[in-house]
Short mmCIF file of C-alpha atoms and ligand atoms in Angstrom, two decimals:
data_model
loop_
_atom_site.label_atom_id
_atom_site.label_comp_id
_atom_site.label_asym_id
_atom_site.label_seq_id
_atom_site.Cartn_x
_atom_site.Cartn_y
_atom_site.Cartn_z
CA MET A 1 60.79 98.43 75.22
CA PRO A 2 61.16 99.50 78.85
CA ALA A 3 64.31 99.75 80.59
CA GLU A 4 66.08 96.89 82.32
CA LEU A 5 65.54 97.40 86.13
CA LEU A 6 68.87 97.32 88.26
CA ASP A 7 67.80 95.36 91.29
CA GLY A 8 69.52 97.12 94.32
CA ILE A 9 67.62 94.56 96.66
CA ALA A 10 69.30 91.67 94.99
CA ALA A 11 72.42 93.15 94.45
CA ALA A 12 72.50 94.17 98.14
CA ARG A 13 71.64 90.68 99.23
CA VAL A 14 74.45 89.10 97.50
CA ILE A 15 76.86 91.40 98.93
CA ARG A 16 75.63 90.89 102.53
CA ASP A 17 75.83 87.52 102.03
CA GLU A 18 79.45 87.85 100.66
CA VAL A 19 79.86 90.06 104.11
CA ALA A 20 78.16 87.38 106.72
CA GLU A 21 80.61 84.66 105.11
CA ALA A 22 83.74 86.84 105.33
CA VAL A 23 82.63 87.97 109.12
CA ARG A 24 82.83 83.97 109.73
CA VAL A 25 86.27 84.15 108.82
CA GLN A 26 87.26 86.96 110.79
CA ARG A 27 85.70 85.30 113.77
CA ALA A 28 87.42 82.01 113.30
CA ARG A 29 90.47 84.54 113.99
CA GLY A 30 89.09 86.08 117.07
CA VAL A 31 88.15 89.38 115.58
CA VAL A 32 84.16 90.12 115.74
CA PRO A 33 83.68 93.18 113.25
CA GLY A 34 81.80 95.84 115.32
CA LEU A 35 79.72 99.05 113.97
CA ALA A 36 78.80 101.65 116.38
CA VAL A 37 76.15 104.31 115.17
CA VAL A 38 75.57 107.47 117.16
CA LEU A 39 72.10 109.09 116.82
CA VAL A 40 71.40 112.23 118.39
CA GLY A 41 67.93 113.32 118.46
CA GLU A 42 64.97 111.73 117.13
CA ASP A 43 64.83 112.64 113.45
CA PRO A 44 62.20 110.15 112.17
CA ALA A 45 64.17 109.18 108.80
CA SER A 46 67.59 108.82 110.77
CA THR A 47 65.82 106.73 113.39
CA VAL A 48 64.61 104.29 110.65
CA TYR A 49 68.05 104.38 109.05
CA VAL A 50 69.94 103.73 112.08
CA ARG A 51 67.78 100.67 113.30
CA ASN A 52 68.12 99.30 109.72
CA LYS A 53 71.84 99.47 110.13
CA GLY A 54 71.80 97.92 113.34
CA ARG A 55 69.68 95.16 112.41
CA ALA A 56 71.66 94.56 109.07
CA CYS A 57 74.90 94.22 111.32
CA GLU A 58 73.32 91.76 113.52
CA GLU A 59 72.19 89.89 110.60
CA ALA A 60 75.82 89.66 109.17
CA GLY A 61 76.83 88.36 112.56
CA MET A 62 78.80 91.74 113.61
CA HIS A 63 78.54 93.43 116.89
CA SER A 64 76.64 96.36 116.56
CA VAL A 65 76.13 99.19 119.08
CA THR A 66 73.69 102.00 118.67
CA ILE A 67 74.05 105.11 120.88
CA ARG A 68 70.83 107.00 121.09
CA LEU A 69 71.67 110.73 122.66
CA ALA A 70 69.28 113.43 123.45
CA ALA A 71 68.67 116.18 120.98
CA SER A 72 70.38 118.47 123.63
CA THR A 73 73.38 116.76 124.00
CA THR A 74 76.15 119.45 123.65
CA GLN A 75 79.04 119.29 121.25
CA ALA A 76 81.39 118.52 123.89
CA GLU A 77 79.32 115.62 125.14
CA LEU A 78 79.06 114.42 121.63
CA LEU A 79 82.83 114.59 120.94
CA ALA A 80 83.59 112.58 124.08
CA VAL A 81 81.41 109.74 122.66
CA VAL A 82 83.68 109.71 119.57
CA ASP A 83 86.73 109.75 121.84
CA GLN A 84 85.76 106.53 123.75
CA LEU A 85 84.51 104.59 120.33
CA ASN A 86 87.97 105.87 119.02
CA THR A 87 89.90 103.86 121.46
CA ASP A 88 86.95 101.06 121.92
CA PRO A 89 88.71 97.85 120.47
CA ALA A 90 85.41 96.00 119.96
CA ILE A 91 84.70 99.03 117.48
CA HIS A 92 86.11 98.81 114.16
CA GLY A 93 83.83 101.21 112.36
CA MET A 94 81.65 104.12 113.69
CA LEU A 95 79.47 106.78 112.11
CA VAL A 96 77.60 109.63 113.59
CA GLN A 97 74.11 110.04 111.89
CA MET A 98 73.30 113.24 109.85
CA PRO A 99 71.77 115.46 110.00
CA LEU A 100 72.64 116.81 113.70
CA PRO A 101 70.78 119.19 115.78
CA ALA A 102 71.77 122.87 114.53
CA HIS A 103 73.61 123.51 117.51
CA CYS A 104 76.21 120.72 116.89
CA ASN A 105 79.02 121.37 114.47
CA ALA A 106 79.15 118.36 112.02
CA ASP A 107 82.50 119.13 110.31
CA GLU A 108 84.16 119.11 113.95
CA VAL A 109 82.40 115.68 114.94
CA ILE A 110 83.50 114.21 111.76
CA ARG A 111 87.10 115.40 112.06
CA ARG A 112 87.16 113.66 115.51
CA ILE A 113 86.28 110.12 114.16
CA ASP A 114 89.64 107.93 113.71
CA PRO A 115 90.15 107.83 110.05
CA ALA A 116 90.54 104.09 110.43
CA LYS A 117 87.35 103.51 111.98
CA ASP A 118 85.30 106.19 109.80
CA VAL A 119 83.37 103.70 107.67
CA ASP A 120 81.49 106.64 106.11
CA GLY A 121 84.33 107.92 104.52
CA PHE A 122 83.56 111.50 105.58
CA HIS A 123 86.67 112.22 107.09
CA PRO A 124 89.09 114.78 105.22
CA ILE A 125 91.76 111.94 105.34
CA ASN A 126 89.42 109.68 103.57
CA ALA A 127 87.91 112.01 101.11
CA GLY A 128 91.57 112.95 100.18
CA LYS A 129 92.54 109.17 99.77
CA LEU A 130 89.66 108.71 97.54
CA ILE A 131 90.66 111.63 95.27
CA ILE A 132 94.28 110.30 94.89
CA GLY A 133 93.35 106.83 94.49
CA GLU A 134 94.90 105.44 97.71
CA ARG A 135 92.82 102.10 98.28
CA ASP A 136 93.38 101.97 102.29
CA GLY A 137 90.86 104.68 102.81
CA PHE A 138 87.06 104.18 103.00
CA ALA A 139 84.53 105.92 100.26
CA PRO A 140 81.58 107.08 101.19
CA CYS A 141 78.87 104.33 101.06
CA THR A 142 76.27 105.47 98.72
CA PRO A 143 78.58 106.25 95.81
CA ALA A 144 80.48 103.09 96.65
CA GLY A 145 76.95 101.28 96.38
CA VAL A 146 76.34 103.09 92.81
CA MET A 147 79.61 101.57 91.59
CA GLU A 148 79.00 98.11 92.85
CA LEU A 149 75.56 98.13 91.06
CA LEU A 150 77.53 99.40 87.85
CA ARG A 151 79.75 96.50 88.14
CA ARG A 152 77.50 94.02 88.97
CA TYR A 153 75.44 94.64 85.95
CA GLN A 154 78.65 95.09 83.81
CA VAL A 155 77.72 98.60 82.78
CA PRO A 156 80.47 99.84 80.55
CA THR A 157 82.41 102.89 81.89
CA ALA A 158 85.52 103.11 80.15
CA GLY A 159 85.24 105.81 78.02
CA ALA A 160 81.27 106.58 79.11
CA GLU A 161 80.15 110.09 79.43
CA VAL A 162 78.68 110.09 82.81
CA VAL A 163 76.78 113.13 84.20
CA ILE A 164 76.08 113.49 88.09
CA LEU A 165 73.34 115.71 89.20
CA GLY A 166 74.62 117.18 92.39
CA ARG A 167 77.81 118.17 94.14
CA SER A 168 77.47 117.12 97.76
CA ASN A 169 80.62 115.80 99.75
CA ILE A 170 78.53 112.67 100.39
CA VAL A 171 77.22 111.66 97.00
CA GLY A 172 77.93 113.91 93.99
CA LYS A 173 81.88 114.77 94.46
CA PRO A 174 82.84 111.24 95.83
CA MET A 175 80.93 109.64 93.15
CA ALA A 176 82.90 111.74 90.42
CA SER A 177 86.35 110.67 92.01
CA LEU A 178 85.39 107.12 91.69
CA LEU A 179 84.29 107.16 88.15
CA VAL A 180 87.43 108.88 87.01
CA GLN A 181 89.62 106.37 88.81
CA PRO A 182 92.12 104.42 86.40
CA GLY A 183 90.35 101.32 85.55
CA VAL A 184 86.85 102.96 85.93
CA ASP A 185 87.78 105.58 83.32
CA ALA A 186 84.57 107.32 82.77
CA THR A 187 84.45 111.16 81.69
CA VAL A 188 82.39 112.91 84.14
CA THR A 189 80.57 115.96 84.34
CA ILE A 190 79.27 117.26 87.72
CA CYS A 191 75.99 119.42 87.65
CA HIS A 192 74.53 121.52 90.35
CA SER A 193 72.11 124.12 90.94
CA ARG A 194 74.01 126.83 89.01
CA THR A 195 74.64 124.67 85.77
CA ARG A 196 73.43 126.51 82.73
CA ASN A 197 71.35 124.34 80.35
CA LEU A 198 71.42 121.04 82.71
CA ALA A 199 69.24 119.29 80.04
CA GLN A 200 71.79 119.46 77.49
CA HIS A 201 74.30 117.92 79.57
CA THR A 202 71.92 115.09 80.94
CA ARG A 203 71.16 114.23 77.15
CA ARG A 204 74.61 113.65 76.61
CA ALA A 205 74.94 111.01 79.32
CA ASP A 206 75.50 107.36 78.92
CA ILE A 207 75.21 107.07 82.72
CA LEU A 208 73.14 109.70 84.19
CA ILE A 209 73.05 109.74 88.11
CA ALA A 210 70.60 112.12 89.83
CA ALA A 211 71.29 112.97 93.33
CA ILE A 212 69.60 116.40 94.14
CA GLY A 213 66.63 115.65 96.67
CA ARG A 214 64.18 116.90 94.15
CA PRO A 215 61.29 114.28 93.59
CA LYS A 216 60.76 113.38 89.76
CA PHE A 217 63.08 116.24 88.47
CA VAL A 218 64.43 114.15 85.72
CA THR A 219 62.12 113.81 83.17
CA SER A 220 62.16 111.54 80.02
CA ASP A 221 63.36 114.62 77.56
CA MET A 222 66.24 114.90 79.68
CA VAL A 223 67.54 111.29 79.14
CA LYS A 224 69.47 109.83 76.16
CA PRO A 225 67.75 106.79 74.66
CA GLY A 226 69.32 103.77 75.96
CA ALA A 227 70.98 105.66 78.72
CA THR A 228 71.63 103.83 82.33
CA VAL A 229 69.87 105.90 85.01
CA ILE A 230 70.84 105.76 88.66
CA ASP A 231 68.64 107.42 90.89
CA VAL A 232 70.13 108.23 94.39
CA GLY A 233 67.14 110.56 95.27
CA ILE A 234 65.15 109.51 98.49
CA ASN A 235 62.04 112.20 98.60
CA ARG A 236 59.06 111.91 101.07
CA VAL A 237 56.16 113.07 99.18
CA ASP A 238 52.94 113.56 100.82
CA GLU A 239 50.34 110.93 99.88
CA PRO A 240 47.18 110.82 101.93
CA ARG A 241 46.25 107.38 100.75
CA ALA A 242 49.60 105.90 102.20
CA LYS A 243 49.77 104.24 105.52
CA ASN A 244 52.10 106.82 106.54
CA GLY A 245 50.86 109.82 104.78
CA TYR A 246 53.63 109.62 102.46
CA ILE A 247 55.71 107.89 99.71
CA LEU A 248 59.01 107.60 98.53
CA ALA A 249 60.33 109.00 95.28
CA GLY A 250 63.46 109.40 93.58
CA ASP A 251 64.83 112.29 91.74
CA VAL A 252 63.75 110.65 88.40
CA ASP A 253 60.33 110.51 87.02
CA PHE A 254 60.71 106.77 86.97
CA ALA A 255 57.58 105.61 85.02
CA ALA A 256 58.24 108.08 82.01
CA VAL A 257 62.12 107.63 82.13
CA ARG A 258 61.96 104.03 82.27
CA GLU A 259 60.40 104.00 78.55
CA VAL A 260 63.46 105.99 77.41
CA ALA A 261 66.44 104.54 79.28
CA GLY A 262 68.47 101.07 78.65
CA ARG A 263 68.61 100.66 82.36
CA ILE A 264 67.24 102.29 85.61
CA THR A 265 67.11 101.71 89.23
CA PRO A 266 63.79 102.18 90.91
CA VAL A 267 63.13 103.84 94.36
CA PRO A 268 62.78 102.46 96.46
CA GLY A 269 64.69 99.14 95.96
CA GLY A 270 67.64 100.54 94.02
CA VAL A 271 70.61 102.21 95.40
CA GLY A 272 69.13 102.87 99.16
CA PRO A 273 69.84 98.90 100.03
CA LEU A 274 73.26 99.19 98.34
CA THR A 275 74.54 101.95 100.88
CA ILE A 276 74.08 99.76 103.97
CA ALA A 277 75.65 96.38 102.21
CA MET A 278 78.73 99.20 101.68
CA LEU A 279 78.76 100.21 105.28
CA LEU A 280 78.81 96.51 106.37
CA ARG A 281 81.55 95.82 103.84
CA SER A 282 83.49 98.72 104.99
CA THR A 283 83.18 97.80 108.70
CA LEU A 284 84.44 94.38 107.71
CA VAL A 285 87.44 95.87 105.98
CA ALA A 286 88.26 97.98 109.00
CA ALA A 287 88.19 94.73 111.23
CA SER A 288 90.19 92.67 108.70
CA ARG A 289 93.05 95.30 108.98
CA VAL A 290 93.29 94.83 113.00
CA PRO A 291 95.76 92.32 113.75
CA ALA A 292 94.43 89.01 115.68
CA ALA A 293 94.62 89.36 119.54
P1 NDP B 1 72.43 117.76 99.05
O1 NDP B 1 71.08 118.51 99.49
O2 NDP B 1 73.33 117.92 100.07
O3 NDP B 1 73.06 118.36 97.64
C1 NDP B 1 71.99 118.16 96.51
C2 NDP B 1 72.81 118.88 95.38
O4 NDP B 1 71.88 119.15 94.17
C3 NDP B 1 73.57 120.24 95.30
O5 NDP B 1 74.91 120.10 94.81
C4 NDP B 1 72.49 121.18 94.63
O6 NDP B 1 73.13 122.12 93.94
C5 NDP B 1 72.09 120.21 93.52
N1 NDP B 1 70.46 120.58 93.10
C6 NDP B 1 69.44 121.15 93.76
N2 NDP B 1 68.73 121.46 92.98
C7 NDP B 1 69.08 121.35 91.68
C8 NDP B 1 68.69 121.71 90.53
N3 NDP B 1 67.47 122.35 90.33
N4 NDP B 1 69.49 121.55 89.67
C9 NDP B 1 70.61 121.09 89.59
N5 NDP B 1 71.24 120.71 90.60
C10 NDP B 1 70.26 120.89 91.99
O7 NDP B 1 71.73 116.17 98.96
P2 NDP B 1 72.51 115.01 98.94
O8 NDP B 1 73.74 114.77 98.03
O9 NDP B 1 72.96 114.60 100.48
O10 NDP B 1 71.40 114.07 98.59
C11 NDP B 1 70.77 114.13 97.58
C12 NDP B 1 69.53 112.92 97.19
O11 NDP B 1 70.03 111.63 97.43
C13 NDP B 1 68.45 113.23 98.45
O12 NDP B 1 67.15 112.93 97.79
C14 NDP B 1 68.99 112.30 99.63
O13 NDP B 1 68.03 111.86 100.40
C15 NDP B 1 69.34 110.95 98.67
N6 NDP B 1 70.32 110.34 99.40
C16 NDP B 1 70.08 108.87 98.95
C17 NDP B 1 71.04 108.13 99.80
C18 NDP B 1 70.64 106.83 99.66
O14 NDP B 1 71.20 105.83 100.64
N7 NDP B 1 70.36 106.19 98.47
C19 NDP B 1 72.00 108.60 100.58
C20 NDP B 1 72.34 109.90 100.42
C21 NDP B 1 71.29 110.84 100.09
P3 NDP B 1 74.04 123.39 94.83
O15 NDP B 1 75.27 122.49 95.59
O16 NDP B 1 74.30 124.36 93.88
O17 NDP B 1 72.86 123.70 96.09
#
């Protein structure tokens, strides 16, 4: 029997409706949650992401600001924009869309963001809070979205063997931190490009999370029958027959793995929509911490 589909669009819809309801409560006490997104340059994928974030904010009744800067913007100019947003009382959450042009120093930009407004959860303060389990920080939106999906589909995590493919600071590592928190209680293995005998690890997984950026990398022989497979990957694959000349593919060979897994996320329509929903929720949380005027 093919695996049950974990529907990220439906889950994200529910979260976004919950956020919209909570935004109404905030507005009633005089606080309009505000998110600023800074886009430097015109990377096509980033431009789409930023547009989607702005639309989602507005749909939830939030204040949305998109600041588009030329690719030639200097580091100093970018830092000045971050400084201005840090002190803007109408902005509760902000993010600088990655990747930045090569001449910009992303680490310095991230460190400049007020941790209380860092709804992407990339600032070292928030990364540290996540590891030590302090709940007043912000977790990165994509792994937070995966947790939400696991929770809403009641995928058991206590004592489960979870194998994560990828050790990035925005997906793999924070994903592991969330899964080992008391109350979640998974046993986590993180794999990366230097891992030996990768399939030996993946075949142990009750929950397999792929976040490596390699289309269809996870094949059916790498998956334990009945496992929950979460595909974080979003890869553009050339497809001349497609309208844009490409299609989106995950890191998992969906058609084949679906026959083995117990539950699986599609791409698109799996983890991606959750990421934006969690961004909205974090902005709401940031706004709700602000005392009413
Ligand atoms: P990174 O490129 O930052 O990290 C990729 C990780 O995968 C690295 O740790 C790398 O190992 C590991 N890796 C690469 N190749 C292999 C391999 N052959 N075997 C084992 N491990 C490997 O990517 P991100 O974490 O930023 O993103 C991962 C994927 O998730 C991408 O497809 C991206 O588009 C997608 N993504 C989706 C989001 C969403 O909203 N759904 C949000 C963010 C990302 P090493 O460290 O050794 O190099």
